Coordinates of C-alpha atoms and ligand atoms in Angstrom, one line a residue:
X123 CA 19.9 -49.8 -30.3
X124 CA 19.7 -49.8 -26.5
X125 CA 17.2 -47.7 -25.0
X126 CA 17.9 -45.1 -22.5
X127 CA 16.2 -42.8 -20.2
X128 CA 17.5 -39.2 -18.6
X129 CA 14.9 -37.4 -16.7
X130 CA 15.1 -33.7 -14.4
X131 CA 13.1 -32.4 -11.3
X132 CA 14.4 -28.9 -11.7
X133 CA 17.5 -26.9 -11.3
X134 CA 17.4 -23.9 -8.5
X135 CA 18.5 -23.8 -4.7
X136 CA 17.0 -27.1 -3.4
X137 CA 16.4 -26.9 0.2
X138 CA 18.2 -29.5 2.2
X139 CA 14.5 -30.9 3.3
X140 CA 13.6 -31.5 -0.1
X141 CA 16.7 -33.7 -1.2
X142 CA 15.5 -36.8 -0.4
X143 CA 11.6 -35.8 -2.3
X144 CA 13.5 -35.2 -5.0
X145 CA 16.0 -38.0 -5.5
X146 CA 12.9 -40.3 -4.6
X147 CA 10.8 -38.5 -7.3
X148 CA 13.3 -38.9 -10.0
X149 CA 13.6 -42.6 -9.0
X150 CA 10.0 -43.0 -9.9
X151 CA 9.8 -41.3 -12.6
X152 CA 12.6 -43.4 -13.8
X153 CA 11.0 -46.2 -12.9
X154 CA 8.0 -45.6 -14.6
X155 CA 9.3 -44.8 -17.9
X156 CA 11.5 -47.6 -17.7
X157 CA 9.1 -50.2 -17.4
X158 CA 7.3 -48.6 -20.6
X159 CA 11.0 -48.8 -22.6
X160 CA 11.7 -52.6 -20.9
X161 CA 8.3 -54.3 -22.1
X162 CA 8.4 -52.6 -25.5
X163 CA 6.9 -49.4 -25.2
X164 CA 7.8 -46.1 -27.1
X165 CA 10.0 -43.5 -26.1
X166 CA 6.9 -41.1 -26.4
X167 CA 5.4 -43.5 -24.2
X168 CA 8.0 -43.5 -21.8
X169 CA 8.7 -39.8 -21.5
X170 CA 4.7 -39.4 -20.5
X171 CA 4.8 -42.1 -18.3
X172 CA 7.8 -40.7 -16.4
X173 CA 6.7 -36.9 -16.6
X174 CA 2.9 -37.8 -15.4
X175 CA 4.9 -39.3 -12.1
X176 CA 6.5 -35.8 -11.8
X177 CA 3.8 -33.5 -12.2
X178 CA 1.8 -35.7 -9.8
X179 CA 4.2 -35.2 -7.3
X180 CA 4.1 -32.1 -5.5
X181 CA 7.7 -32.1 -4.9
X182 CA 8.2 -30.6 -8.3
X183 CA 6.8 -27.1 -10.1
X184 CA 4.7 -29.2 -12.4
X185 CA 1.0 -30.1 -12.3
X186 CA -0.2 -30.4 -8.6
X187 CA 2.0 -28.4 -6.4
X188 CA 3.2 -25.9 -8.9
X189 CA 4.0 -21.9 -8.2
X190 CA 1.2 -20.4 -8.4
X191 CA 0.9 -16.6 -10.3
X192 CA 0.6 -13.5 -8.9
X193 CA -3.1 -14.0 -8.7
X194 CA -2.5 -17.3 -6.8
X195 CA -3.6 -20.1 -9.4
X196 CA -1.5 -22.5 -11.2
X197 CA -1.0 -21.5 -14.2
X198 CA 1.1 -24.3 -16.4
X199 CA 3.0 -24.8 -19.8
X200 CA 4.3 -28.3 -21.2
X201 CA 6.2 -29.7 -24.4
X202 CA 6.4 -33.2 -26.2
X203 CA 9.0 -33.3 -29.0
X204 CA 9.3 -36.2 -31.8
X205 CA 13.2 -36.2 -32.8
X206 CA 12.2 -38.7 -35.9
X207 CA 9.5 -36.1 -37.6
X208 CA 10.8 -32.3 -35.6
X209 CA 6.7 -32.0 -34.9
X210 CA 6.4 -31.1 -31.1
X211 CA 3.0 -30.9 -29.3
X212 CA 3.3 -27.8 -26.6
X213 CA 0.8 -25.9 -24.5
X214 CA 0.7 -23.2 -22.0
X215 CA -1.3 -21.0 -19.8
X216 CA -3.0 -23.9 -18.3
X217 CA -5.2 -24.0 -15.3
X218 CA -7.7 -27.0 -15.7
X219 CA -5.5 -30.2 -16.5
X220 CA -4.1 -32.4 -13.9
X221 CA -1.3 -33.3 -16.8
X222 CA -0.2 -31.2 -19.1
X223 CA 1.8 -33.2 -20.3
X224 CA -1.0 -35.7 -21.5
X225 CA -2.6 -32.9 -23.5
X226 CA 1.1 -31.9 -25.4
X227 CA 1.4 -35.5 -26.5
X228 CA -2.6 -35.0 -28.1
X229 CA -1.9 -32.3 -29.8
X230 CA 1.5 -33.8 -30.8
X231 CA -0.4 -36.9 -32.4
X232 CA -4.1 -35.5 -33.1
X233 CA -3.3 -31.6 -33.9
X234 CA -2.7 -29.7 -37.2
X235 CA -1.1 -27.1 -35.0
X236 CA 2.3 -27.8 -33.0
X237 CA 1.2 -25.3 -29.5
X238 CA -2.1 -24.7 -27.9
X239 CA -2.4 -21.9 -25.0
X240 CA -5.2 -21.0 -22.8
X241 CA -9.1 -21.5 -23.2
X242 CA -7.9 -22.9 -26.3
X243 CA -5.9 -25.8 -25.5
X244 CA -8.7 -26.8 -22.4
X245 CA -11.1 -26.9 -25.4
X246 CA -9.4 -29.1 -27.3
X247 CA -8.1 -31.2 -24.7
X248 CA -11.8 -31.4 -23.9
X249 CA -12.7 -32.4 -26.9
X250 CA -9.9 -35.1 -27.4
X251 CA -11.3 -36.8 -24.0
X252 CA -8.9 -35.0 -21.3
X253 CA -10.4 -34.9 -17.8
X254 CA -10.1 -31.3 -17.0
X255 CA -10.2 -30.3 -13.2
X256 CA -11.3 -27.4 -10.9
X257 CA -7.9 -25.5 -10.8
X258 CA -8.0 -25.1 -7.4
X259 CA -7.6 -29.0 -7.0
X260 CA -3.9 -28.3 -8.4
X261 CA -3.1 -25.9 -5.5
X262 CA -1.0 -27.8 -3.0
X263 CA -1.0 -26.6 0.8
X264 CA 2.8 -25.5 0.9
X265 CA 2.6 -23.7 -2.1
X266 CA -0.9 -22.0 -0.8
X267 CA 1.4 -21.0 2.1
X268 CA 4.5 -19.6 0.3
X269 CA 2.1 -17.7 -1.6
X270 CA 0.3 -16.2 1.1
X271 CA 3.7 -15.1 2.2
X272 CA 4.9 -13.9 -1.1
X273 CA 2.0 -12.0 -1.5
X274 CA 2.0 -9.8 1.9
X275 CA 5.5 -8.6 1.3
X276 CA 5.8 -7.4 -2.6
X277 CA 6.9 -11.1 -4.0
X278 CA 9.7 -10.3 -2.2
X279 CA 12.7 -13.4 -3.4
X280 CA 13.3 -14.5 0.3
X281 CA 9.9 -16.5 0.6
X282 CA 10.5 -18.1 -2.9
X283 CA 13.4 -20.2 -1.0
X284 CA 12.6 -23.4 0.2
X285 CA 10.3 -23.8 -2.3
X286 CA 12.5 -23.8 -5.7
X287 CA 12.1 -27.0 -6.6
X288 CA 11.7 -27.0 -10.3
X289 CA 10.1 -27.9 -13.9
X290 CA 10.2 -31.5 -14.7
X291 CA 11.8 -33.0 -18.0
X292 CA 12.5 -36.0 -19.8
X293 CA 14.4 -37.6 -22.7
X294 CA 14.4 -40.8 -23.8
X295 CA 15.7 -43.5 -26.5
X296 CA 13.7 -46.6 -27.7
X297 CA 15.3 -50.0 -29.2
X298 CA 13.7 -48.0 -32.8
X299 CA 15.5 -45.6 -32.9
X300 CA 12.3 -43.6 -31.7
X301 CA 13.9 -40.0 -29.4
X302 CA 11.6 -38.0 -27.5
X303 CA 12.1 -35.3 -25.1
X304 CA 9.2 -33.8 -22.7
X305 CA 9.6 -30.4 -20.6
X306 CA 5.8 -29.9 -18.1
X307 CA 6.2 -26.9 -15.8
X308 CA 4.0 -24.5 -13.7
X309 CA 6.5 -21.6 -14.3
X310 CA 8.0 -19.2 -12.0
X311 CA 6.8 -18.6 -8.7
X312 CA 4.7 -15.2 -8.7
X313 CA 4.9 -14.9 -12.1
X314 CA 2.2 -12.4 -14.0
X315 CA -0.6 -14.7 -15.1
X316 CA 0.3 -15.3 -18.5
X317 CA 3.5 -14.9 -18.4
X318 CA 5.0 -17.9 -20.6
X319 CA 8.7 -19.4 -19.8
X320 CA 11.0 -21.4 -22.2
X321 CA 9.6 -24.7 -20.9
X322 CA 6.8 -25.0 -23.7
X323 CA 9.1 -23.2 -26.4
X324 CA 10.4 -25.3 -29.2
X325 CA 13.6 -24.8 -28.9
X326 CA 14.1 -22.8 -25.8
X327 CA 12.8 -26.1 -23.4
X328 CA 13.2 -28.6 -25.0
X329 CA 14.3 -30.0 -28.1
X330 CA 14.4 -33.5 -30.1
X331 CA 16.3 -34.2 -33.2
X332 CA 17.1 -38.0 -33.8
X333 CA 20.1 -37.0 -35.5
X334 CA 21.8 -35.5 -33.2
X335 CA 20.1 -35.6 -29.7
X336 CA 17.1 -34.8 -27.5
X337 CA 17.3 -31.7 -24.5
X338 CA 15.2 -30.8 -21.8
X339 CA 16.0 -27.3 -19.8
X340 CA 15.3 -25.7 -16.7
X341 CA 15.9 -22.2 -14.9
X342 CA 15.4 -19.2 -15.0
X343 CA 12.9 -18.8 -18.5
X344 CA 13.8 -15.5 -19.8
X345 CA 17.2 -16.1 -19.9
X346 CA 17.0 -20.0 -21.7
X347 CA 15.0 -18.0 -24.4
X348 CA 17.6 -15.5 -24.9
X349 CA 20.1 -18.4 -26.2
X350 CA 17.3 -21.3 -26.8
X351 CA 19.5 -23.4 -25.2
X352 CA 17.3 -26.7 -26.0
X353 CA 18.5 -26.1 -29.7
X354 CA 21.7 -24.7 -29.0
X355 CA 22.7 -27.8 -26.9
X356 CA 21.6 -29.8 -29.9
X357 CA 23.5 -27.7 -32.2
X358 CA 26.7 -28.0 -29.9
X359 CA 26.0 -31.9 -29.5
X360 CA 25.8 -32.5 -33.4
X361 CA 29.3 -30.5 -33.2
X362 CA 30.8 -32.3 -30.9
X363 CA 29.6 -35.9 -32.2
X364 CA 32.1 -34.8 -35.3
X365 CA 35.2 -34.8 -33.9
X366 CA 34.8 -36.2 -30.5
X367 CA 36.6 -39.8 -30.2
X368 CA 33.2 -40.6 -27.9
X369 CA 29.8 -39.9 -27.2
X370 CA 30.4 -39.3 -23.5
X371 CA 32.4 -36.6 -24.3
X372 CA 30.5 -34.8 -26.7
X373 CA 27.3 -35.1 -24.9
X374 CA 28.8 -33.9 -21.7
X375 CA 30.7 -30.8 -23.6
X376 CA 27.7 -30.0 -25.6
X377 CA 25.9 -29.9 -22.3
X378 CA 28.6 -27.8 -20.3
X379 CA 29.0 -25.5 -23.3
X380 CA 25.1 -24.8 -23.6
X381 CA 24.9 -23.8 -20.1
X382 CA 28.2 -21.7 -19.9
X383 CA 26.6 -19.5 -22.6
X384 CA 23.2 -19.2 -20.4
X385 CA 25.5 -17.5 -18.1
X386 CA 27.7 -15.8 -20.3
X387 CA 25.0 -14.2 -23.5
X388 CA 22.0 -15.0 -21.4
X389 CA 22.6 -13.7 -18.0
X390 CA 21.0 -16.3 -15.5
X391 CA 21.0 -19.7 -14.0
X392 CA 19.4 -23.1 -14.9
X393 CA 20.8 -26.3 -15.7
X394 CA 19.6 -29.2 -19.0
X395 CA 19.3 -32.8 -19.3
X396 CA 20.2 -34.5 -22.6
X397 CA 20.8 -37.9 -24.6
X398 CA 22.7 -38.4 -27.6
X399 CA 21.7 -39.8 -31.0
X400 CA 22.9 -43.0 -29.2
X401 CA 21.4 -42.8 -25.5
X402 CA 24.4 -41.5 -23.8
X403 CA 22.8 -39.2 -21.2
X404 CA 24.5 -35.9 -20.0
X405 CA 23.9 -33.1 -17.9
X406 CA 25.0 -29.4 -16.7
X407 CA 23.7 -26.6 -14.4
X408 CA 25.2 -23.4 -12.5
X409 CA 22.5 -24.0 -10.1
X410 CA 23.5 -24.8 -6.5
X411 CA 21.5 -27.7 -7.2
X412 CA 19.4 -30.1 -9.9
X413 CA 17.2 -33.0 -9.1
X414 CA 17.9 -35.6 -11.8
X415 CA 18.4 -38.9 -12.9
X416 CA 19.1 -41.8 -15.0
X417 CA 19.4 -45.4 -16.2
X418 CA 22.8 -46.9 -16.4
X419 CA 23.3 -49.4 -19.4
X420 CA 22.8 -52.4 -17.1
X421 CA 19.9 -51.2 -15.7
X422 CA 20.4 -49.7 -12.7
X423 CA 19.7 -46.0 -11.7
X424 CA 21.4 -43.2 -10.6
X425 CA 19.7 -40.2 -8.8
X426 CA 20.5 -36.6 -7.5
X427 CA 20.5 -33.8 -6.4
Ligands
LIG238 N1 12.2 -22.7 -16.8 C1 10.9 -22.6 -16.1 C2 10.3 -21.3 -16.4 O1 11.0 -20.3 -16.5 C3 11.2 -22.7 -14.6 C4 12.0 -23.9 -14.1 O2 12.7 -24.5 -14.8 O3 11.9 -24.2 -12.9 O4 9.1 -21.2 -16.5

């Protein structure tokens, strides 16, 4: 089996200024998890490698540089899902953990429990060795500012723009047969501290099932949880897989058909990234925009926005 990689940087209205950030933070990311797939490494290896890239960048509503909550902290969720076993490793309501997405794959491989939130989740990412950090260190300066600005005019959605850059996902395929896919996010801007989104939902952010396909969403949280379009698009992929003559297509039509119900039963706006039980990436959004990207099969990537 040829691996493959798909990853996101978030589906809203992406300024014009932050079009190149984001095709060049994709292209990392890529390139990070690639090298993990291309010397050997896992798919759970690969998805972390490329998500930590994200989160670190402030481009993206992940780990430093997220939205910040109505009490101006960052306040963050995150997801690891095993397609082989169905276990997933989520957390949310974090404010002390440079990663998040580091502490979803412990609690995905060293956890009884499949979701962590809170005090809880620092605790045990303590004790499993996590760094945790002041969460002010995750506050970025333009975020600070948009806040700030947010915050003297009722939250009021014209100061959001500019700065809608979104969650972060990933999916990928290893030569084993091993699928993986990752959703990390700092939520929606001004959101009520502890408000929780789809992104750390099983189901509603992200979803993995080696039979069928791996998903990772984006947009607007309470209306991916009304359709759980992680599963739904896996449900629509293992379909499609039935009667279509390729995988192209039914990956792409499981994709479009996922997110033309968000607007239809769900009511709002977001976009998903996905690969097939073979490692044919697809992709969908009624955004005006998504950051994303992937690897074609001889190697090469393809970014945008
Ligand atoms: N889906 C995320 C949430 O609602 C936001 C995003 O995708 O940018 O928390």
């Amino acid at each position: 089996m040829k691996p493959s990689l798909i990853v996101h940087g978030g589906a809203w209205d992406i300024s014009d200024e932050a079009v190149k950030a984001c095709n060049d933070g994709c292209r990392n990311a890529l390139a990070a998890g690639w090298s993990v797939l291309a010397s050997g490494g896992s798919a759970l290896e690969a998805v972390e490698a490329s998500i930590i890239i994200l989160e670190d960048d402030p481009v993206f509503d992940a780990g430093y540089g997220s939205h910040l909550n109505r009490d101006g902290q960052v306040e963050c969720d995150a997801i690891i899902m095993d397609g082989t076993s169905l276990r997933a490793g989520a957390a949310a309501g974090l404010h002390r953990l440079k990663n998040p997405i580091r502490l979803a794959r412990k609690i995905l491989e060293e956890c009884p429990h499949m979701m962590l939130i809170a005090e809880g989740a620092e605790r045990f990412a303590k004790d499993s060795g996590l760094a945790l950090c002041k969460p002010e260190e995750l506050v970025s300066d333009a975020e600070w500012q948009a806040y700030l600005r947010c915050s003297k005019d009722e939250h009021a959605a014209a100061h959001h723009r500019g700065h809608e850059q979104g969650t972060v996902g990933a999916v990928a395929l290893d030569p084993q047969g091993r699928l993986f896919a990752a959703t990390s996010t700092g939520g929606t801007c001004c959101k009520l501290p502890g408000r929780v989104g789809d992104s750390p939902l099983i189901g509603c952010g992200c979803y993995a099932d080696s039979q069928a396909g791996g998903v990772s969403c984006t947009g607007y949280g309470e209306a991916i949880m009304k359709i759980v379009m992680a599963k739904t698009a896996v449900d629509f992929l293992r379909r499609d897989s039935t009667v279509a003559e390729n995988n192209l297509a039914a990956g792409q039509s499981a994709a479009n058909d996922a997110v033309k119900l968000l607007a239809e039963r769900g009511k709002g706006t977001g976009g998903l990234i996905l690969l097939d039980s073979s490692g044919t990436p697809a992709f969908a959004f009624n955004t005006p925009r998504m950051a994303y990207g992937y690897v074609n099969p001889d190697g090469t990537f393809v970014t945008s926005v």
